[in-house]
Amino acid sequence: MAAPQLEEDQVTCYICLCRYWNPVTLPCGHSFCGTCIQDSWRSSEKLCPVCRQPFPEDTKLCRNVTLSNLLKALPPVLPAPATAIPRQETGAGHSARCPRHGRSLEFFCRTEGLCVCSACTVHECRHHERALLDVERRMLEDQLNARVEITRQQVTKAESQLQELQRQKNQIESSACTLALLVSSRFSSLLQALEKQRDLTMRNIETAKEQALGQALNEIQRLTGHLEALSQYEHSVQDLLGQADDCVFFQELQQLSEPGESPGPLTAPQWDEVQQLNNVNELLSPLCGLLLEEKPPRVAASAAHAGPVEALGPLPPVPSTVCPLRKKLWQNYRNLTFDPDTANQYLCLSRKDRQVTHHYQAQGPARSGSFELWQVQCTQSFQTGQHYWEVHTSHHSVTLGVAYPKLPRRKEGTHTDNIGRGPYSWGLCLLEDSIQAWHNGKVQRLHGVPGHLLGVDLNLTSGCLKFYSLEPQTQLLHTFYALFSQPLFPVFWLLEGRTLTLCHQPEAKLPPEPQEEASALN
């Protein structure tokens, strides 16, 4: 009986799609080039690229002696089979195929933003950042769901503000009507010579009322438009989440536009009932006692004095040499200081608690409530609004972050810091050759090497925490999305010999006190 003919497909590596070179066999029975499987495991989990069976970290690769000897005995190129039958890929549940290699799309290349196959990870995307397709989609779906939740909160807040404006509008109309009736009845009892003054006063009141109502209507239209934009954004996200095709999902996700920033603080209608009466007093000073012996209810005045929902102070001037993005961030600049009671005993504060240095020897006994880890927390905390601060670092191996008040002070485990190790904090760790984003014990490794000047933008209204590198140019490093439910304190970790400095702006606004934030919420 003639021996069966050996085909080229039977001696081809599943990863590089070339003839085996130094073949090795996994415990699951599949064989690969020794270099191909080692490169694959270095860039992803230890799984079989064919059957997706996981292996422990200490799995050893054994050389396939039989296959190696067979390859030596084969001619350089095997004859092609009479009828080519396409090889079926296993372990992939997606219908789409790679246009370059014809294999199932199992990975997502974050560098190029494309779905790729296992062969792409060896050739075109070998040095790119990538992840399993289903893992990447779950992560992006979680982010989208978080944004939808934030959008719903913005809708609730905007509806509440709209109701407040409607109430103020009704109060203004009622107060203006009451004032008009009172002034009209007073002038009716006067002589014919005073009718001209009465008509003038009524026109002034009507003009002031129309101006106040015009301001209220403008704010109502602005909020209504913002609500429509938020509703359209939510519908778009829901349609995207219902998309079954992965390629269409990622393509439409890149084209998805944000609904725009929050409309910001409301402008209270400028209606002053007392001022209107003062104008009458100036016109009719000899008769002011008669005109003002009875005053209308102070309903509208109390509403006008309540002020806007959120007050926005004047913006600090910025130099013209700063890029537009940084100028915008400076509008919410906060001058922060370190809290000495939280500083680890190896940390020394200076420059009015604006600079911290990690010494190799303890600077004194540990304080009650201080960190056992090499960390320090700021005195200020934030619960509402948008806030921005800048930090200068002397070297790498430092961590910037924010944390809830319940962040543990004691050391747990082998880590020298706990920023981002649990659910109560978010942190960005700057290493010598990489960046790591930490939250709830999960790490996301980022590319790039930041400068020594960094910026942190905390937007509690939209639920965003952004980290920027400001040297040599302003560049976004990473963004966290979360529903912040408690006050957030800026917190820092630094290695021995490192120094951190909180940068101050002379004209920056002071951070609000906790009592002020609580009153703003009410």
C-alpha angles and dihedrals in degrees: 000000000000117000115252114262115252115229127213091239090064093060096041123110114240091222108044094023089225132111113289117273115196090343121213129190127223122218088257090064100250119126131214141166108281093234094045096054093044091052090047093052093047092058099040144010122308098265134136105256090218109042096016092229110161122231131198120258093254094056110138124213114232122205114243100231096182093051092045092053091046091053091052091055095049124094117251092263125022119221115264115251120256093245118025112222114194113240113245115231117225131207096034120109096184123102095210119092133206110263091213101047106012092234128130116277105246104152139050118221106216092190094059098023092233138125108245139180130236092266091056090056089060098044122017098018099032095124097030128106109256143162139190111287097237092044092052092047093050090050093050091045090054090052092049091049089051090051091049090053091050089048090054091051090052089051091052092049093046091050090051091050090048091054090049091052091049089052092050090047091054091046091051091050092048093046093047091049092049092047092048092051092048095049091044093053092048094051092046090068094052129089124280090256091067096057092091091056091048093053091049092051092049092052091052092052092048091050092050090048093050091049092051093045090047090055091049092049091049091053090047091052091047093052092043091054090048090051091051091050091050091049092051090048092052092050090050092051092048091051090048092050089053093054109115098191111085096206093050089045094056093041094051091042090059089050094047110114123211117248091241132255124309113277088246127217120352123245110232115228110259102238120145116176093184092055090054091054090048089056089054089049091055092050096045104028094150090055101035092111090058095044097045103037087106123039126200121243113286094232099124094039092058090050092049092048090052087078128206123322091250123018119217117199127208117295118249115243116252131201117262091234092070117096117252093251093054091045089056092049090051090064087079098036117154126197104219133191132200119251108236092202091064099044118114114245091250092057121088122201122210143158093056092313092305097111131051127191128190110225126196091233129052114266093211141313119323114266124230107267095016123131118267084205124072091269141117131193131212124248093231126075134187132213105162139024131021125304135180134189138169131222131195117211126199095206142353124274096076132121128215121194151126128249143186118250090257093066104134117252095199125084115253122186126344099308119110091214137032101201105132093359091110140026094272100068145041122206145175114212115203112206130179096266106011147026127237126199112206132193132148091355094303122117130204115196115218133195127237138056114252126214127248094266115072135177131208121202116192115189108182092176095062096027097242131139112188130185121203135192108217099189129111086352136349109277130169110237103180143341127213120201117202144141100248108207102171138043113285124221121198107241133185140195125196136181125234114296094017126127129202124194126193106220116225128206114208094221099036117129118255114251112256119258118246090248090055092049091050092051090048090055091052 
